[in-house]
Structures are given as structure tokens and as C-alpha cells.
Amino acid sequence: MVDPEELYGKLVSGNSSTVRGQADSVGDAIKKVKESSSRVAEAAERPKWTSDASTAYKLRTAGLTQGLNVNVFALGRMQTALRSGASAYDAMASKAKEVIPPWRNRPAGLNPVIEDLLALGVHLGLVTIAASYSSRLRTIAAFASGETIDENALDEDTRKWLANGMDKTAEWLKENGGGLGPQIPNLGLGGDDRGLIPQGLGIDPDTGWIIQTNYSKNGDPSTLSMIDPTTGREMVDVQLGGTEEIPTPDHAGGVASDGKYTYVTSSGDPSHVFTYLTSDLRKGGTEPVDPIGPPTRIPSGAGAYGTVKDGMPYVGTHSEDIGGGGNKYDGENDDGRMYRSISDGHGGWVPDPSFGGGTGYVHTPPQAQGVVVRDGEYVFSTSLGRDNPGRLITQERQDDQPGNGDRGDPYELPYMSEGIIELDGNIIATYESGADYYGPHADSSVDDDDLWANPYMTKTSLEALGLSPDF
């Protein structure tokens, strides 16, 4: 007879507190490396003379600083992996404790055949839990190793572009306490030569994968990527098909999925939403994936971003006029607009006439690039320009009234923020700053030293925005 207690004992013999202690130790190491990086940066500024020797010295110290910053990122991944491992163990042990009671509480004198079947059933339940846990640990181990950029494959200008951006990202992490997410796929900064520009961000609720849309300014089809948020690995890279009139979603500014369908916005004039079978997208392949039918027309310009909340699509415009700059604006003419749709009962969508107190839309901050719709508020990603910071701006939901609810102070992000999602208590943002189109020498009006090429998605905690999780 199989004894479930043997496997159960092995499963619950660990100690997640020890693993979390190791994560804290890695955190201490991160602080020390950051301190070393700061001291090296200070040393680099000490030479006040101008000479070849001074230039060489500064180049050497800059290289050392960059190396230290790369180590900070690597240690940060390790710390996240350890914490994830501890949480995975706790979840596994909790499930195991739910499975074992029927065996432990079996009545005395149970028929031997029934007892054997009970033992086997409980054991199989524990085996399933163990297999799931092992798979989770393999995923966490893959995350710890991380996706990396092969700098040897980059030319000198691109390496400098990357190094300058990484320096700025390290400083942002230090000042804001944010974190890094997966590497942004298909960037020129990472060696991709297709000229793709990241735009929308969504989540596949069935797999948990992050969905990112990308477009090209050279006329090639827009693409869709799916990224495992735990490992950072790109699982899907596929072209988006369209119709004879619109061969691919123009700009592909927003993306969202309800599991069965994935919606991609097209910001042409008029603007549209294309609907794809998510199962078709997950298959990937070299041929474009066609939508299930003609696209749904939406208000002009409202394809800048999009999401789905409680089964209802939200789409919005990107308004460039910012009045006084930042979160200041001259009035509603500076604002963008966000629209909500409801089902027409026949598989399509129609505008929600009650939204915005009957206006059909609510006002949004200017420069909106993405949105997370929460129970009590909206969180917008905003940005404009290659040398201006992105921002996260919260706005109180006021769906039954015209205008907009109160807005919080902006939380600064790296330059050129685009789509956002909420995942595991964080707002995840993607960026277009690492696209070839925005690379060095692409715009003579912007100094290359002012660029901020960020190859990673960023994580900003809800707490940092004054928010708490929705339940």
C-alpha cells in the first residue's frame, strides 16, 4: 500500500522563512553594490583637467559603473526569484495540507480495499501538487537566469545608447523605488532589425502571459507578442492580419483579452477595433493571423489605447496639447477622451450611452498612452516626446457624470511610456524608447545624451500610487 505520509512529509519539510532570509541577504548585497556604483560615479567626476588621460579615466569608470548596474539588475532578479520561490512553497504546502486530512481522519477498521484506494487517491493528489510545484520552480529558475541583451551583437552607437539608458534607469530605480519587469521584446536596442515600436499592453487571462502589440513605420504588418511574466521569455511573436481595406491594425495602440478573444485597436481615421481568436494568436507561426471578421468602428482617434474591464471594452484618444505641462492643463480642450462599449447582444459592440453622464465619454489626462480600469479609479500612462518623462496618473472614476474625477499627482516613469497593465499588485509599463526609430541620430533636435532607452518593462507598486488591490 502507498503511504501518502511519505510524500507529504517531503513536501512540507522546507522552510520558506529561510528562503526569504536569503532574499533579504541578496537585498543587502544590492544596497552594497549600489553604494559602490555611487562611489565610482563620484570618483569619475573628480578629474577636472581636460586631456586624453582624463577622457580614458572617465571611460573606464563609466564602464565599471555600467558593470555594477548590470549586477544590480541580476541581483534584483535573483531576489525576486527567491521571494517567488518562497511564495510558491507556501502555496504548495497549503494545498498539501488541504489534501492530507481525508487520509489522516479515515475511520478505524476501514475495509482494506477502500483504505488502499483512499491512500492512492490522496497520494495522487499530492503527486499532482508536487508536479505543479516542480514546474513552478523550473520557471522561477529560468527567470533568475533572465533574458539578456547580447551587447557584442550591437554596434558602437547602439551600445552607447543602451549604456546611457541603463544608467538613467538605475537612477530612476534608486530615486523612485520601482522595479524591473521582463525585457521588452523585439526592440532595436536588443538587436531586432524589423523596426518594431512597442505600443499596447494586455494580459491573456488563461495563460497569464503579458500581451504586447508593436507596429512598424515602414509599412510592415503590426505584430503581437506574448511574454511569460515569470521567466521574461517571449512565448509568441506573430503578425496581425486585417482586411482588404485595412491590412493590419494601424499603430496597434491598444490590446486587451477576455481569454477567448483578443482586441487590438487601430488608430487610423476612422479608428477601429480588430477582434482575433486568442487561441489562433497563441499558436504563433510565420503567417499573419486574421481577425474573426470586419473591425468595429470607434470614434476617431480613440484607438490610441484600449483595455477590457468586467466584459466591457474601453478605448481612448491621445491628446498632445498639455497647456502648462506635466499634469497641468488649460481645461477640457487639453484632455483626451475615453469611451466605453457594451454588447449589442449579437456578438458585437455599441457605445455605452450612459457613460460620462450621457456624453458617451469621460475626460482623461492629456498624452494618454494606456489605461488600467480599476473598481474605483483609472490609472493612465501618459507621455509625449523622446526626451520627456512618462507618468502614471490616477483619476477617480466618475462614470455617471460628465468631465472627470479628481486626479492624483503624477508618478514619473522613464521616457516614452506606452501601455500598462495591473499584475500582482504592480502597474507594469512598456516603453517605445528602445525602438530603432527613436535611436541615436534619429532626430537632430534631440541630443543623443538626452535619450533614455529602456529595454525593460517597469513595475510600480499600487502602494506607491496610494492604491490598494481590488477584490
CSV table of C-alpha atoms in Angstrom, one decimal:
chain,number,residue,atom,x,y,z
A,1,MET,CA,0.0,0.0,0.0
A,2,VAL,CA,1.2,3.5,-0.8
A,3,ASP,CA,1.6,5.6,2.3
A,4,PRO,CA,0.7,9.3,1.5
A,5,GLU,CA,2.5,10.4,4.6
A,6,GLU,CA,5.9,9.8,3.0
A,7,LEU,CA,5.4,12.2,0.1
A,8,TYR,CA,3.5,14.6,2.3
A,9,GLY,CA,6.5,14.7,4.8
A,10,LYS,CA,8.9,15.6,1.9
A,11,LEU,CA,6.6,18.3,0.5
A,12,VAL,CA,6.2,20.2,3.8
A,13,SER,CA,9.8,19.7,5.1
A,14,GLY,CA,11.0,23.0,3.8
A,15,ASN,CA,11.2,26.5,5.4
A,16,SER,CA,10.1,29.5,3.4
A,17,SER,CA,11.3,31.8,6.1
A,18,THR,CA,14.9,30.7,5.4
A,19,VAL,CA,14.4,31.4,1.7
A,20,ARG,CA,13.0,34.8,2.4
A,21,GLY,CA,16.0,35.4,4.7
A,22,GLN,CA,18.3,34.6,1.7
A,23,ALA,CA,16.3,37.1,-0.4
A,24,ASP,CA,16.9,39.7,2.3
A,25,SER,CA,20.6,38.9,2.1
A,26,VAL,CA,20.6,39.5,-1.6
A,27,GLY,CA,18.8,42.8,-0.9
A,28,ASP,CA,21.7,43.8,1.4
A,29,ALA,CA,24.1,42.9,-1.4
A,30,ILE,CA,22.1,45.0,-3.8
A,31,LYS,CA,22.5,48.0,-1.5
A,32,LYS,CA,26.2,47.5,-1.2
A,33,VAL,CA,26.6,47.2,-5.0
A,34,LYS,CA,24.6,50.4,-5.4
A,35,GLU,CA,26.8,52.2,-2.9
A,36,SER,CA,29.9,51.0,-4.8
A,37,SER,CA,28.3,52.3,-8.0
A,38,SER,CA,27.7,55.7,-6.5
A,39,ARG,CA,31.2,55.9,-5.2
A,40,VAL,CA,32.6,55.0,-8.6
A,41,ALA,CA,30.4,57.6,-10.2
A,42,GLU,CA,31.6,60.2,-7.7
A,43,ALA,CA,35.2,59.3,-8.5
A,44,ALA,CA,34.6,59.7,-12.2
A,45,GLU,CA,33.7,63.4,-11.6
A,46,ARG,CA,36.9,64.2,-9.7
A,47,PRO,CA,39.3,64.8,-12.6
A,48,LYS,CA,38.9,68.5,-13.5
A,49,TRP,CA,41.5,68.6,-16.2
A,50,THR,CA,40.9,68.1,-19.9
A,51,SER,CA,43.3,65.6,-21.6
A,52,ASP,CA,43.4,62.2,-23.2
A,53,ALA,CA,44.2,60.6,-19.8
A,54,SER,CA,41.2,62.3,-18.2
A,55,THR,CA,38.9,61.0,-21.0
A,56,ALA,CA,40.3,57.5,-20.7
A,57,TYR,CA,39.8,57.6,-17.0
A,58,LYS,CA,36.2,58.6,-17.3
A,59,LEU,CA,35.6,55.9,-19.9
A,60,ARG,CA,37.0,53.3,-17.6
A,61,THR,CA,34.9,54.4,-14.6
A,62,ALA,CA,31.8,54.6,-16.8
A,63,GLY,CA,32.4,51.1,-17.9
A,64,LEU,CA,32.8,50.0,-14.3
A,65,THR,CA,29.6,51.8,-13.3
A,66,GLN,CA,27.7,50.1,-16.1
A,67,GLY,CA,29.0,46.7,-15.0
A,68,LEU,CA,27.9,47.4,-11.4
A,69,ASN,CA,24.5,48.4,-12.6
A,70,VAL,CA,24.1,45.2,-14.6
A,71,ASN,CA,25.0,43.3,-11.4
A,72,VAL,CA,22.2,45.2,-9.6
A,73,PHE,CA,19.7,44.1,-12.2
A,74,ALA,CA,20.9,40.5,-12.0
A,75,LEU,CA,20.8,40.5,-8.2
A,76,GLY,CA,17.3,42.0,-8.4
A,77,ARG,CA,16.2,39.1,-10.5
A,78,MET,CA,17.7,36.7,-8.0
A,79,GLN,CA,15.9,38.4,-5.1
A,80,THR,CA,12.6,38.3,-6.9
A,81,ALA,CA,13.2,34.6,-7.8
A,82,LEU,CA,13.9,33.7,-4.1
A,83,ARG,CA,10.8,35.6,-2.9
A,84,SER,CA,8.7,33.9,-5.7
A,85,GLY,CA,10.2,30.5,-4.6
A,86,ALA,CA,9.2,31.1,-1.0
A,87,SER,CA,5.7,32.1,-2.0
A,88,ALA,CA,5.4,29.1,-4.3
A,89,TYR,CA,6.5,26.8,-1.4
A,90,ASP,CA,3.9,28.3,0.9
A,91,ALA,CA,1.2,27.8,-1.7
A,92,MET,CA,2.3,24.2,-2.3
A,93,ALA,CA,2.4,23.4,1.4
A,94,SER,CA,-1.0,24.9,1.9
A,95,LYS,CA,-2.5,22.8,-0.9
A,96,ALA,CA,-0.8,19.7,0.5
A,97,LYS,CA,-2.3,20.3,3.9
A,98,GLU,CA,-5.7,20.5,2.3
A,99,VAL,CA,-5.3,17.1,0.6
A,100,ILE,CA,-3.9,15.0,3.5
A,101,PRO,CA,-6.8,15.3,6.1
A,102,PRO,CA,-9.0,12.6,4.4
A,103,TRP,CA,-6.2,10.1,4.9
A,104,ARG,CA,-5.4,11.2,8.5
A,105,ASN,CA,-9.0,11.3,9.5
A,106,ARG,CA,-10.0,8.0,8.0
A,107,PRO,CA,-12.2,5.8,10.3
A,108,ALA,CA,-10.6,2.9,12.2
A,109,GLY,CA,-11.3,-0.5,10.8
A,110,LEU,CA,-11.8,0.7,7.3
A,111,ASN,CA,-12.1,-2.0,4.7
A,112,PRO,CA,-8.6,-2.7,3.4
A,113,VAL,CA,-9.5,-2.3,-0.2
A,114,ILE,CA,-11.2,1.0,0.5
A,115,GLU,CA,-8.2,2.1,2.6
A,116,ASP,CA,-5.9,1.3,-0.3
A,117,LEU,CA,-8.0,3.3,-2.7
A,118,LEU,CA,-8.1,6.2,-0.3
A,119,ALA,CA,-4.3,6.1,0.1
A,120,LEU,CA,-3.8,6.0,-3.6
A,121,GLY,CA,-6.2,8.9,-4.2
A,122,VAL,CA,-4.6,11.1,-1.6
A,123,HIS,CA,-1.1,10.1,-2.9
A,124,LEU,CA,-2.1,11.1,-6.5
A,125,GLY,CA,-3.4,14.4,-5.2
A,126,LEU,CA,0.0,15.1,-3.6
A,127,VAL,CA,1.8,13.9,-6.7
A,128,THR,CA,-0.2,16.5,-8.8
A,129,ILE,CA,0.7,19.2,-6.3
A,130,ALA,CA,4.4,18.2,-6.4
A,131,ALA,CA,4.5,18.2,-10.2
A,132,SER,CA,2.9,21.7,-10.3
A,133,TYR,CA,5.4,22.9,-7.7
A,134,SER,CA,8.3,21.5,-9.6
A,135,SER,CA,7.1,23.2,-12.8
A,136,ARG,CA,6.8,26.5,-10.9
A,137,LEU,CA,10.4,26.1,-9.6
A,138,ARG,CA,11.7,25.5,-13.1
A,139,THR,CA,10.0,28.6,-14.2
A,140,ILE,CA,11.4,30.6,-11.3
A,141,ALA,CA,14.9,29.3,-12.1
A,142,ALA,CA,14.6,30.4,-15.7
A,143,PHE,CA,13.6,33.8,-14.5
A,144,ALA,CA,16.6,34.0,-12.3
A,145,SER,CA,18.9,33.4,-15.3
A,146,GLY,CA,16.9,36.1,-17.1
A,147,GLU,CA,16.8,37.2,-20.7
A,148,THR,CA,19.9,39.2,-21.6
A,149,ILE,CA,20.9,41.6,-24.4
A,150,ASP,CA,24.0,40.4,-26.3
A,151,GLU,CA,25.9,43.6,-26.4
A,152,ASN,CA,28.6,42.1,-28.6
A,153,ALA,CA,26.0,41.9,-31.4
A,154,LEU,CA,25.4,45.7,-31.2
A,155,ASP,CA,27.3,48.4,-33.0
A,156,GLU,CA,29.1,51.1,-31.0
A,157,ASP,CA,26.4,53.7,-31.2
A,158,THR,CA,23.7,51.2,-30.0
A,159,ARG,CA,25.9,50.1,-27.1
A,160,LYS,CA,26.4,53.7,-26.0
A,161,TRP,CA,22.6,54.2,-26.4
A,162,LEU,CA,22.0,51.2,-24.2
A,163,ALA,CA,24.5,52.1,-21.6
A,164,ASN,CA,23.2,55.7,-21.3
A,165,GLY,CA,19.7,54.4,-20.9
A,166,MET,CA,20.7,51.8,-18.3
A,167,ASP,CA,22.4,54.5,-16.3
A,168,LYS,CA,19.2,56.6,-16.3
A,169,THR,CA,17.1,53.5,-15.4
A,170,ALA,CA,19.4,52.7,-12.5
A,171,GLU,CA,19.0,56.2,-11.2
A,172,TRP,CA,15.2,56.0,-11.6
A,173,LEU,CA,15.1,52.8,-9.6
A,174,LYS,CA,17.2,54.4,-6.9
A,175,GLU,CA,15.0,57.5,-6.6
A,176,ASN,CA,11.6,56.0,-7.1
A,177,GLY,CA,11.9,52.5,-5.6
A,178,GLY,CA,10.3,50.9,-8.7
A,179,GLY,CA,11.3,47.6,-10.1
A,180,LEU,CA,12.0,46.0,-13.4
A,181,GLY,CA,9.8,43.6,-15.3
A,182,PRO,CA,10.5,41.4,-18.3
A,183,GLN,CA,12.8,42.6,-21.1
A,184,ILE,CA,10.7,44.4,-23.8
A,185,PRO,CA,10.6,42.1,-26.8
A,186,ASN,CA,11.6,42.9,-30.4
A,187,LEU,CA,13.5,46.1,-29.8
A,188,GLY,CA,16.2,47.5,-32.0
A,189,LEU,CA,18.0,48.1,-28.7
A,190,GLY,CA,18.1,44.3,-28.2
A,191,GLY,CA,19.2,43.6,-31.8
A,192,ASP,CA,15.8,43.1,-33.6
A,193,ASP,CA,16.1,44.6,-37.1
A,194,ARG,CA,12.4,44.8,-38.0
A,195,GLY,CA,11.9,48.4,-36.9
A,196,LEU,CA,9.1,47.5,-34.5
A,197,ILE,CA,7.7,50.0,-32.0
A,198,PRO,CA,6.0,48.8,-28.8
A,199,GLN,CA,2.5,50.1,-28.1
A,200,GLY,CA,-0.3,48.3,-26.2
A,201,LEU,CA,-0.1,46.0,-23.2
A,202,GLY,CA,-2.6,43.5,-22.0
A,203,ILE,CA,-2.9,40.1,-20.3
A,204,ASP,CA,-4.1,36.7,-21.5
A,205,PRO,CA,-6.2,35.7,-18.6
A,206,ASP,CA,-6.0,32.0,-19.5
A,207,THR,CA,-2.1,31.7,-19.6
A,208,GLY,CA,-1.2,34.8,-17.5
A,209,TRP,CA,1.1,35.9,-20.3
A,210,ILE,CA,1.6,39.6,-21.0
A,211,ILE,CA,0.5,40.7,-24.4
A,212,GLN,CA,2.3,43.5,-26.3
A,213,THR,CA,1.4,45.0,-29.6
A,214,ASN,CA,4.0,46.5,-31.9
A,215,TYR,CA,3.8,48.5,-35.1
A,216,SER,CA,6.1,49.5,-37.9
A,217,LYS,CA,6.5,52.8,-39.7
A,218,ASN,CA,7.9,51.1,-42.8
A,219,GLY,CA,4.5,49.5,-43.8
A,220,ASP,CA,5.1,46.0,-42.5
A,221,PRO,CA,2.3,44.3,-40.5
A,222,SER,CA,1.8,45.1,-36.9
A,223,THR,CA,2.8,42.3,-34.6
A,224,LEU,CA,1.7,40.8,-31.3
A,225,SER,CA,4.0,39.3,-28.6
A,226,MET,CA,3.1,37.1,-25.6
A,227,ILE,CA,5.6,37.2,-22.8
A,228,ASP,CA,5.8,34.9,-19.7
A,229,PRO,CA,6.0,37.4,-16.9
A,230,THR,CA,7.8,34.9,-14.6
A,231,THR,CA,10.6,34.0,-16.9
A,232,GLY,CA,10.6,37.1,-19.1
A,233,ARG,CA,10.6,34.8,-22.2
A,234,GLU,CA,8.8,35.7,-25.3
A,235,MET,CA,6.4,32.8,-26.0
A,236,VAL,CA,4.6,34.2,-29.1
A,237,ASP,CA,5.7,36.6,-31.9
A,238,VAL,CA,3.1,36.8,-34.6
A,239,GLN,CA,2.0,39.2,-37.3
A,240,LEU,CA,-1.5,40.7,-37.2
A,241,GLY,CA,-3.7,40.4,-40.3
A,242,GLY,CA,-6.6,42.6,-41.2
A,243,THR,CA,-9.0,43.2,-44.1
A,244,GLU,CA,-8.6,44.1,-47.7
A,245,GLU,CA,-9.3,47.8,-46.8
A,246,ILE,CA,-7.1,47.8,-43.6
A,247,PRO,CA,-4.5,45.0,-44.0
A,248,THR,CA,-3.2,45.4,-40.4
A,249,PRO,CA,-4.1,47.4,-37.3
A,250,ASP,CA,-2.6,50.7,-37.9
A,251,HIS,CA,-0.4,51.8,-34.9
A,252,ALA,CA,-1.9,48.9,-32.8
A,253,GLY,CA,-2.1,51.3,-29.9
A,254,GLY,CA,-4.1,49.1,-27.5
A,255,VAL,CA,-4.6,45.4,-26.8
A,256,ALA,CA,-6.8,43.5,-24.3
A,257,SER,CA,-8.1,39.9,-24.0
A,258,ASP,CA,-11.0,38.3,-22.3
A,259,GLY,CA,-9.5,34.8,-22.9
A,260,LYS,CA,-11.5,33.8,-25.9
A,261,TYR,CA,-11.0,36.9,-27.9
A,262,THR,CA,-8.1,39.4,-28.1
A,263,TYR,CA,-8.9,43.0,-29.2
A,264,VAL,CA,-6.4,45.3,-30.9
A,265,THR,CA,-7.1,48.9,-31.6
A,266,SER,CA,-6.3,50.7,-34.9
A,267,SER,CA,-5.8,54.4,-34.6
A,268,GLY,CA,-6.3,55.4,-38.2
A,269,ASP,CA,-9.1,57.8,-39.2
A,270,PRO,CA,-11.6,56.3,-38.8
A,271,SER,CA,-10.4,54.2,-35.9
A,272,HIS,CA,-11.3,50.6,-35.4
A,273,VAL,CA,-11.0,47.6,-33.1
A,274,PHE,CA,-9.9,44.3,-34.6
A,275,THR,CA,-11.0,41.0,-32.9
A,276,TYR,CA,-8.9,37.9,-33.0
A,277,LEU,CA,-9.3,34.4,-31.6
A,278,THR,CA,-6.7,34.2,-28.7
A,279,SER,CA,-6.2,30.5,-29.5
A,280,ASP,CA,-5.1,31.5,-33.0
A,281,LEU,CA,-2.6,34.0,-31.7
A,282,ARG,CA,-1.2,31.6,-29.1
A,283,LYS,CA,-0.2,29.2,-32.0
A,284,GLY,CA,2.1,31.8,-33.4
A,285,GLY,CA,3.6,30.9,-36.8
A,286,THR,CA,5.1,32.8,-39.7
A,287,GLU,CA,1.8,33.8,-41.4
A,288,PRO,CA,-0.4,36.7,-40.2
A,289,VAL,CA,-3.3,35.8,-38.0
A,290,ASP,CA,-6.6,37.1,-39.5
A,291,PRO,CA,-9.3,38.7,-37.4
A,292,ILE,CA,-12.6,36.9,-37.0
A,293,GLY,CA,-14.5,39.4,-39.1
A,294,PRO,CA,-14.6,43.1,-40.1
A,295,PRO,CA,-13.3,45.5,-37.5
A,296,THR,CA,-15.6,47.5,-35.2
A,297,ARG,CA,-15.6,51.3,-35.9
A,298,ILE,CA,-14.9,53.5,-32.9
A,299,PRO,CA,-14.7,57.3,-32.5
A,300,SER,CA,-11.9,59.0,-34.5
A,301,GLY,CA,-8.6,58.9,-32.7
A,302,ALA,CA,-9.9,56.5,-30.0
A,303,GLY,CA,-7.6,53.7,-30.9
A,304,ALA,CA,-4.6,55.2,-29.0
A,305,TYR,CA,-5.1,52.6,-26.3
A,306,GLY,CA,-7.6,50.1,-25.0
A,307,THR,CA,-8.5,47.6,-22.3
A,308,VAL,CA,-11.4,45.4,-21.1
A,309,LYS,CA,-12.9,45.6,-17.6
A,310,ASP,CA,-15.9,43.5,-16.5
A,311,GLY,CA,-16.5,42.4,-20.1
A,312,MET,CA,-16.7,46.0,-21.4
A,313,PRO,CA,-14.1,47.5,-23.8
A,314,TYR,CA,-12.6,50.9,-23.1
A,315,VAL,CA,-10.8,52.9,-25.8
A,316,GLY,CA,-9.3,56.3,-25.7
A,317,THR,CA,-7.6,59.2,-27.5
A,318,HIS,CA,-4.1,60.7,-27.2
A,319,SER,CA,-4.3,64.5,-26.8
A,320,GLU,CA,-0.9,66.3,-27.3
A,321,ASP,CA,-1.9,69.7,-26.0
A,322,ILE,CA,-0.7,69.9,-22.4
A,323,GLY,CA,-1.1,73.6,-21.6
A,324,GLY,CA,1.2,74.3,-18.7
A,325,GLY,CA,3.0,70.9,-19.0
A,326,GLY,CA,3.1,67.9,-16.8
A,327,ASN,CA,-0.2,67.3,-15.1
A,328,LYS,CA,-1.3,70.8,-15.6
A,329,TYR,CA,-3.7,71.6,-18.4
A,330,ASP,CA,-5.7,74.6,-19.6
A,331,GLY,CA,-9.1,72.9,-19.4
A,332,GLU,CA,-11.1,70.2,-21.1
A,333,ASN,CA,-9.7,71.1,-24.5
A,334,ASP,CA,-6.4,69.7,-23.4
A,335,ASP,CA,-7.9,66.5,-22.2
A,336,GLY,CA,-8.3,63.3,-24.1
A,337,ARG,CA,-11.5,61.2,-24.2
A,338,MET,CA,-12.1,57.6,-23.2
A,339,TYR,CA,-15.2,55.7,-24.4
A,340,ARG,CA,-16.8,52.5,-23.1
A,341,SER,CA,-18.8,50.0,-25.2
A,342,ILE,CA,-21.4,47.4,-24.2
A,343,SER,CA,-22.5,44.2,-26.0
A,344,ASP,CA,-25.2,44.6,-28.7
A,345,GLY,CA,-26.5,41.1,-27.9
A,346,HIS,CA,-25.3,39.7,-31.2
A,347,GLY,CA,-21.6,39.4,-30.6
A,348,GLY,CA,-20.8,43.0,-31.4
A,349,TRP,CA,-20.3,46.2,-29.5
A,350,VAL,CA,-22.1,49.5,-29.4
A,351,PRO,CA,-21.2,52.7,-27.5
A,352,ASP,CA,-22.5,52.9,-23.9
A,353,PRO,CA,-24.9,55.8,-24.0
A,354,SER,CA,-24.9,56.1,-20.2
A,355,PHE,CA,-21.1,56.6,-19.9
A,356,GLY,CA,-19.9,60.0,-18.8
A,357,GLY,CA,-23.3,61.0,-17.6
A,358,GLY,CA,-24.8,60.6,-21.1
A,359,THR,CA,-22.0,62.2,-23.1
A,360,GLY,CA,-20.6,58.8,-24.1
A,361,TYR,CA,-17.1,59.5,-22.8
A,362,VAL,CA,-15.1,60.7,-19.8
A,363,HIS,CA,-12.2,63.2,-19.9
A,364,THR,CA,-8.7,61.8,-19.5
A,365,PRO,CA,-5.3,63.4,-18.8
A,366,PRO,CA,-3.6,64.7,-21.9
A,367,GLN,CA,-0.9,62.5,-23.6
A,368,ALA,CA,-2.7,59.2,-22.5
A,369,GLN,CA,-0.9,56.1,-23.9
A,370,GLY,CA,-2.5,53.4,-21.8
A,371,VAL,CA,-5.1,52.7,-19.0
A,372,VAL,CA,-5.8,50.3,-16.2
A,373,VAL,CA,-9.5,50.4,-15.3
A,374,ARG,CA,-10.0,49.6,-11.6
A,375,ASP,CA,-13.1,49.5,-9.4
A,376,GLY,CA,-12.7,53.0,-8.0
A,377,GLU,CA,-10.2,54.7,-10.3
A,378,TYR,CA,-8.4,54.8,-13.6
A,379,VAL,CA,-4.7,54.7,-13.9
A,380,PHE,CA,-3.3,56.3,-17.0
A,381,SER,CA,0.1,56.1,-18.6
A,382,THR,CA,1.0,59.4,-20.3
A,383,SER,CA,3.9,60.5,-22.4
A,384,LEU,CA,4.9,62.7,-25.3
A,385,GLY,CA,8.3,63.2,-26.9
A,386,ARG,CA,11.6,61.4,-26.9
A,387,ASP,CA,13.2,63.5,-24.1
A,388,ASN,CA,10.2,63.9,-21.7
A,389,PRO,CA,9.3,61.6,-18.8
A,390,GLY,CA,6.4,59.3,-18.8
A,391,ARG,CA,3.9,59.4,-16.0
A,392,LEU,CA,1.3,57.4,-14.2
A,393,ILE,CA,-1.7,59.5,-13.2
A,394,THR,CA,-4.7,58.2,-11.2
A,395,GLN,CA,-8.1,59.6,-11.8
A,396,GLU,CA,-11.2,58.9,-9.7
A,397,ARG,CA,-13.9,57.1,-11.6
A,398,GLN,CA,-16.9,59.4,-12.3
A,399,ASP,CA,-18.6,57.3,-14.9
A,400,ASP,CA,-22.1,58.6,-14.3
A,401,GLN,CA,-21.1,62.3,-14.7
A,402,PRO,CA,-19.6,64.4,-17.5
A,403,GLY,CA,-16.0,65.6,-17.2
A,404,ASN,CA,-13.5,63.7,-15.0
A,405,GLY,CA,-12.9,62.7,-11.4
A,406,ASP,CA,-10.1,64.1,-9.2
A,407,ARG,CA,-6.6,63.3,-10.4
A,408,GLY,CA,-3.6,62.5,-8.3
A,409,ASP,CA,-0.1,63.8,-8.6
A,410,PRO,CA,1.9,62.3,-11.5
A,411,TYR,CA,4.3,59.5,-10.7
A,412,GLU,CA,7.2,59.8,-13.1
A,413,LEU,CA,8.3,57.0,-15.3
A,414,PRO,CA,11.2,56.6,-17.8
A,415,TYR,CA,10.7,58.3,-21.1
A,416,MET,CA,8.2,57.2,-23.7
A,417,SER,CA,5.9,55.1,-21.6
A,418,GLU,CA,3.2,53.2,-23.5
A,419,GLY,CA,0.7,50.6,-22.5
A,420,ILE,CA,0.1,49.5,-18.9
A,421,ILE,CA,-1.5,46.6,-17.0
A,422,GLU,CA,-2.0,45.7,-13.4
A,423,LEU,CA,-0.3,42.5,-12.3
A,424,ASP,CA,0.4,41.1,-8.9
A,425,GLY,CA,0.0,44.4,-7.1
A,426,ASN,CA,2.0,46.4,-9.6
A,427,ILE,CA,1.4,48.6,-12.6
A,428,ILE,CA,3.5,47.2,-15.4
A,429,ALA,CA,4.5,49.6,-18.2
A,430,THR,CA,6.2,49.1,-21.5
A,431,TYR,CA,8.2,51.6,-23.5
A,432,GLU,CA,9.0,52.5,-27.1
A,433,SER,CA,12.2,54.4,-26.3
A,434,GLY,CA,14.3,51.3,-27.3
A,435,ALA,CA,12.9,51.1,-30.8
A,436,ASP,CA,15.2,51.8,-33.7
A,437,TYR,CA,13.0,54.6,-34.9
A,438,TYR,CA,13.9,56.5,-31.7
A,439,GLY,CA,17.5,55.5,-31.7
A,440,PRO,CA,20.7,57.7,-31.8
A,441,HIS,CA,20.9,60.3,-34.6
A,442,ALA,CA,17.2,59.7,-35.5
A,443,ASP,CA,16.2,63.2,-34.6
A,444,SER,CA,18.7,66.1,-34.8
A,445,SER,CA,16.6,68.2,-32.5
A,446,VAL,CA,17.3,65.9,-29.6
A,447,ASP,CA,20.8,65.3,-28.2
A,448,ASP,CA,21.7,61.6,-28.0
A,449,ASP,CA,22.8,62.1,-24.4
A,450,ASP,CA,19.3,63.1,-23.5
A,451,LEU,CA,17.8,59.9,-24.8
A,452,TRP,CA,16.6,57.3,-22.3
A,453,ALA,CA,16.4,53.9,-24.0
A,454,ASN,CA,14.9,51.5,-21.5
A,455,PRO,CA,15.0,47.8,-22.5
A,456,TYR,CA,12.9,46.6,-19.6
A,457,MET,CA,9.3,46.9,-18.6
A,458,THR,CA,8.9,48.7,-15.2
A,459,LYS,CA,6.9,47.8,-12.1
A,460,THR,CA,5.3,50.4,-9.9
A,461,SER,CA,3.6,49.2,-6.7
A,462,LEU,CA,0.0,50.1,-6.1
A,463,GLU,CA,1.1,51.4,-2.8
A,464,ALA,CA,3.4,53.9,-4.4
A,465,LEU,CA,0.4,55.3,-6.2
A,466,GLY,CA,-1.7,55.4,-3.0
A,467,LEU,CA,-3.9,52.5,-4.1
A,468,SER,CA,-4.8,49.1,-2.7
A,469,PRO,CA,-5.7,45.9,-4.5
A,470,ASP,CA,-9.2,45.4,-6.0
A,471,PHE,CA,-11.0,42.4,-4.6
